[in-house]
């Protein structure tokens, strides 16, 4: 090129375009990863089930969670965000989803574990519909990449019923 | 840099960056380390910049032959007429 700055500009621009191509290729290859996730979660105990002063039902549970997420990790995975949602149906809403517990898995070494926890976030209904209700526990995961597209998926793990009367 | 050097510099820059990109991706994917890919590519960009951007002497091997000043004086530049020459209409008798 005709001058120092001319050549430098040319090089930097081309290098940036190539970097974008590399990142796109890395993200593209992620689509070929077919993961197999094993997970199980169940409610061990219902700690508390009452009606709040505001009129909404509230429940507090103890959960037993075990999972193996190692197959989700590729070279382009920064972290995996997982959360356990309780899904149920009411007359007002056909689908209610309440996140009970979430966790960030930073790498493959931490991807297989077992835990017994109380729910991080309270199960509060919009109204008073939870007595005797059937819930489905669904594990959701978001695979967050270093570059490119985020992949999310879910899996139903178990179901439980809340008692007919408040405890 | 002379013309030939500029051409060589640009071609080398394009090829070098693409090669480093491909090698970085291949090694990174094989090892499974995103960081290694970035390191190889980044050092490749810096290395290519060091080779192609500055005005190194090996890019100046075909210097332009400018006309010698004493030779130029012997052949003065033609004067450009400011007035447009009139067209001579050829009369046919």
Short mmCIF file of N, CA, C and O in Angstrom, two decimals, chain A residues 1-5 7-8 10-11 14-19 21-23 25-26 29 74-76 146-147, chain B residues 1 3 6 9-10 13-14 17-18 21 25 28-29 32-34 37-38 41 45 48-49 52-55:
data_model
loop_
_atom_site.label_atom_id
_atom_site.label_comp_id
_atom_site.label_asym_id
_atom_site.label_seq_id
_atom_site.Cartn_x
_atom_site.Cartn_y
_atom_site.Cartn_z
N UNK A 1 0.85 -1.19 0.00
CA UNK A 1 0.00 0.00 0.00
C UNK A 1 0.89 1.24 0.00
O UNK A 1 2.09 1.15 0.04
N UNK A 2 0.29 2.34 -0.02
CA UNK A 2 1.07 3.55 -0.29
C UNK A 2 1.77 4.12 0.92
O UNK A 2 2.72 4.87 0.77
N UNK A 3 1.26 3.79 2.12
CA UNK A 3 1.93 4.35 3.29
C UNK A 3 1.79 3.41 4.46
O UNK A 3 1.05 2.43 4.41
N UNK A 4 2.52 3.71 5.51
CA UNK A 4 2.50 2.91 6.74
C UNK A 4 1.07 2.77 7.27
O UNK A 4 0.60 1.67 7.55
N UNK A 5 0.38 3.88 7.42
CA UNK A 5 -0.96 3.86 8.00
C UNK A 5 -1.92 3.11 7.10
O UNK A 5 -2.83 2.41 7.57
N UNK A 7 -1.22 0.57 5.13
CA UNK A 7 -1.01 -0.87 5.30
C UNK A 7 -1.52 -1.33 6.65
O UNK A 7 -2.10 -2.42 6.78
N UNK A 8 -1.29 -0.53 7.68
CA UNK A 8 -1.74 -0.89 9.02
C UNK A 8 -3.26 -1.00 9.06
O UNK A 8 -3.82 -1.94 9.63
N UNK A 10 -5.25 -1.60 6.55
CA UNK A 10 -5.62 -2.77 5.77
C UNK A 10 -5.50 -4.05 6.61
O UNK A 10 -6.39 -4.89 6.64
N UNK A 11 -4.37 -4.16 7.32
CA UNK A 11 -4.13 -5.36 8.11
C UNK A 11 -5.11 -5.48 9.26
O UNK A 11 -5.67 -6.55 9.52
N UNK A 14 -8.62 -6.47 8.03
CA UNK A 14 -8.71 -7.86 7.60
C UNK A 14 -8.61 -8.80 8.78
O UNK A 14 -9.30 -9.83 8.85
N UNK A 15 -7.75 -8.48 9.74
CA UNK A 15 -7.61 -9.32 10.93
C UNK A 15 -8.92 -9.37 11.72
O UNK A 15 -9.30 -10.42 12.25
N UNK A 16 -9.61 -8.23 11.79
CA UNK A 16 -10.88 -8.20 12.52
C UNK A 16 -11.94 -9.04 11.81
O UNK A 16 -12.71 -9.77 12.46
N UNK A 17 -11.98 -8.96 10.49
CA UNK A 17 -12.95 -9.76 9.73
C UNK A 17 -12.66 -11.25 9.92
O UNK A 17 -13.57 -12.05 10.15
N UNK A 18 -11.39 -11.63 9.88
CA UNK A 18 -11.02 -13.03 10.08
C UNK A 18 -11.39 -13.50 11.48
O UNK A 18 -11.83 -14.65 11.67
N UNK A 19 -11.23 -12.63 12.47
CA UNK A 19 -11.59 -12.98 13.83
C UNK A 19 -13.09 -13.28 13.92
O UNK A 19 -13.52 -14.23 14.58
N UNK A 21 -14.92 -14.38 11.50
CA UNK A 21 -15.13 -15.66 10.83
C UNK A 21 -14.78 -16.81 11.77
O UNK A 21 -15.50 -17.81 11.86
N UNK A 22 -13.66 -16.70 12.50
CA UNK A 22 -13.26 -17.75 13.44
C UNK A 22 -14.32 -17.96 14.51
O UNK A 22 -14.67 -19.09 14.85
N UNK A 23 -14.83 -16.85 15.06
CA UNK A 23 -15.84 -16.98 16.12
C UNK A 23 -17.12 -17.59 15.57
O UNK A 23 -17.76 -18.41 16.24
N UNK A 25 -17.35 -19.66 13.11
CA UNK A 25 -17.09 -21.08 12.88
C UNK A 25 -17.13 -21.84 14.19
O UNK A 25 -17.68 -22.96 14.26
N UNK A 26 -16.55 -21.28 15.25
CA UNK A 26 -16.57 -21.95 16.55
C UNK A 26 -17.99 -22.14 17.04
O UNK A 26 -18.35 -23.19 17.57
N UNK A 29 -19.93 -24.89 15.01
CA UNK A 29 -19.63 -26.29 15.34
C UNK A 29 -20.36 -26.76 16.59
O UNK A 29 -20.54 -27.95 16.80
N UNK A 74 -18.71 -27.72 25.63
CA UNK A 74 -17.79 -27.84 24.49
C UNK A 74 -16.63 -26.87 24.74
O UNK A 74 -16.58 -26.21 25.77
N UNK A 75 -15.71 -26.78 23.75
CA UNK A 75 -14.59 -25.84 23.92
C UNK A 75 -15.05 -24.40 23.89
O UNK A 75 -14.35 -23.51 24.33
N UNK A 76 -16.27 -24.19 23.38
CA UNK A 76 -16.80 -22.85 23.25
C UNK A 76 -17.82 -22.53 24.34
O UNK A 76 -18.64 -21.66 24.18
N UNK A 146 -18.77 -18.93 24.63
CA UNK A 146 -17.78 -17.85 24.64
C UNK A 146 -18.08 -16.89 23.51
O UNK A 146 -17.98 -15.69 23.66
N UNK A 147 -18.41 -17.44 22.33
CA UNK A 147 -18.90 -16.57 21.24
C UNK A 147 -20.08 -17.27 20.60
O UNK A 147 -20.10 -18.49 20.51
N UNK B 1 8.32 1.99 0.20
CA UNK B 1 8.19 0.74 -0.58
C UNK B 1 7.94 1.05 -2.05
O UNK B 1 7.26 2.01 -2.37
N UNK B 3 6.55 -0.28 -5.96
CA UNK B 3 5.29 -0.94 -6.36
C UNK B 3 5.34 -2.44 -6.14
O UNK B 3 4.39 -3.06 -5.65
N UNK B 6 5.04 -3.25 -2.53
CA UNK B 6 3.68 -3.10 -2.01
C UNK B 6 2.83 -4.32 -2.33
O UNK B 6 2.06 -4.81 -1.49
N UNK B 9 3.93 -7.18 -0.18
CA UNK B 9 3.54 -6.98 1.21
C UNK B 9 2.07 -7.33 1.42
O UNK B 9 1.70 -8.01 2.38
N UNK B 10 1.22 -6.88 0.49
CA UNK B 10 -0.21 -7.13 0.67
C UNK B 10 -0.54 -8.62 0.54
O UNK B 10 -1.30 -9.17 1.32
N UNK B 13 0.56 -10.44 3.55
CA UNK B 13 -0.31 -10.14 4.69
C UNK B 13 -1.58 -10.98 4.63
O UNK B 13 -1.97 -11.60 5.61
N UNK B 14 -2.23 -11.03 3.46
CA UNK B 14 -3.47 -11.79 3.34
C UNK B 14 -3.23 -13.27 3.62
O UNK B 14 -3.94 -13.89 4.43
N UNK B 17 -2.27 -14.02 7.39
CA UNK B 17 -3.37 -13.94 8.34
C UNK B 17 -4.31 -15.13 8.19
O UNK B 17 -4.76 -15.71 9.19
N UNK B 18 -4.60 -15.51 6.95
CA UNK B 18 -5.50 -16.65 6.74
C UNK B 18 -4.87 -17.93 7.28
O UNK B 18 -5.53 -18.74 7.95
N UNK B 21 -5.04 -17.93 10.96
CA UNK B 21 -6.41 -18.17 11.40
C UNK B 21 -6.79 -19.64 11.34
O UNK B 21 -7.35 -20.19 12.29
N UNK B 25 -7.53 -22.06 14.56
CA UNK B 25 -8.79 -22.77 14.73
C UNK B 25 -8.57 -24.26 14.85
O UNK B 25 -9.15 -24.93 15.72
N UNK B 28 -6.83 -25.08 18.23
CA UNK B 28 -7.76 -24.82 19.32
C UNK B 28 -8.86 -25.88 19.40
O UNK B 28 -9.20 -26.35 20.48
N UNK B 29 -9.41 -26.24 18.25
CA UNK B 29 -10.47 -27.23 18.23
C UNK B 29 -9.96 -28.60 18.65
O UNK B 29 -10.60 -29.33 19.40
N UNK B 32 -9.18 -28.38 22.29
CA UNK B 32 -10.37 -28.05 23.06
C UNK B 32 -10.16 -26.82 23.92
O UNK B 32 -10.76 -26.68 24.97
N UNK B 33 -9.26 -25.94 23.46
CA UNK B 33 -9.00 -24.75 24.25
C UNK B 33 -9.24 -23.50 23.42
O UNK B 33 -8.53 -23.24 22.46
N UNK B 34 -10.26 -22.75 23.77
CA UNK B 34 -10.57 -21.50 23.08
C UNK B 34 -9.46 -20.49 23.27
O UNK B 34 -9.12 -19.72 22.39
N UNK B 37 -6.58 -20.90 20.86
CA UNK B 37 -6.91 -20.37 19.53
C UNK B 37 -6.69 -18.86 19.48
O UNK B 37 -6.08 -18.33 18.56
N UNK B 38 -7.18 -18.18 20.51
CA UNK B 38 -7.03 -16.72 20.55
C UNK B 38 -5.57 -16.32 20.65
O UNK B 38 -5.14 -15.35 20.01
N UNK B 41 -3.83 -16.92 17.21
CA UNK B 41 -4.27 -15.94 16.23
C UNK B 41 -3.74 -14.55 16.55
O UNK B 41 -3.27 -13.83 15.67
N UNK B 45 -1.34 -12.22 14.24
CA UNK B 45 -1.64 -10.87 13.75
C UNK B 45 -0.47 -9.93 14.04
O UNK B 45 -0.04 -9.15 13.17
N UNK B 48 2.50 -10.78 11.72
CA UNK B 48 2.24 -10.32 10.34
C UNK B 48 2.38 -8.82 10.25
O UNK B 48 2.92 -8.28 9.28
N UNK B 49 1.89 -8.12 11.26
CA UNK B 49 2.00 -6.66 11.24
C UNK B 49 3.46 -6.23 11.26
O UNK B 49 3.86 -5.32 10.53
N UNK B 52 4.85 -6.96 7.60
CA UNK B 52 4.33 -6.33 6.38
C UNK B 52 4.13 -4.82 6.48
O UNK B 52 4.10 -4.14 5.46
N UNK B 53 3.95 -4.29 7.65
CA UNK B 53 3.58 -2.87 7.73
C UNK B 53 4.77 -1.90 7.64
O UNK B 53 4.73 -0.94 6.88
N UNK B 54 5.85 -2.14 8.38
CA UNK B 54 6.93 -1.16 8.29
C UNK B 54 7.66 -1.23 6.95
O UNK B 54 7.58 -2.24 6.23
N UNK B 55 8.36 -0.18 6.64
CA UNK B 55 9.00 -0.04 5.33
C UNK B 55 10.35 -0.73 5.32
O UNK B 55 11.40 -0.08 5.32
#
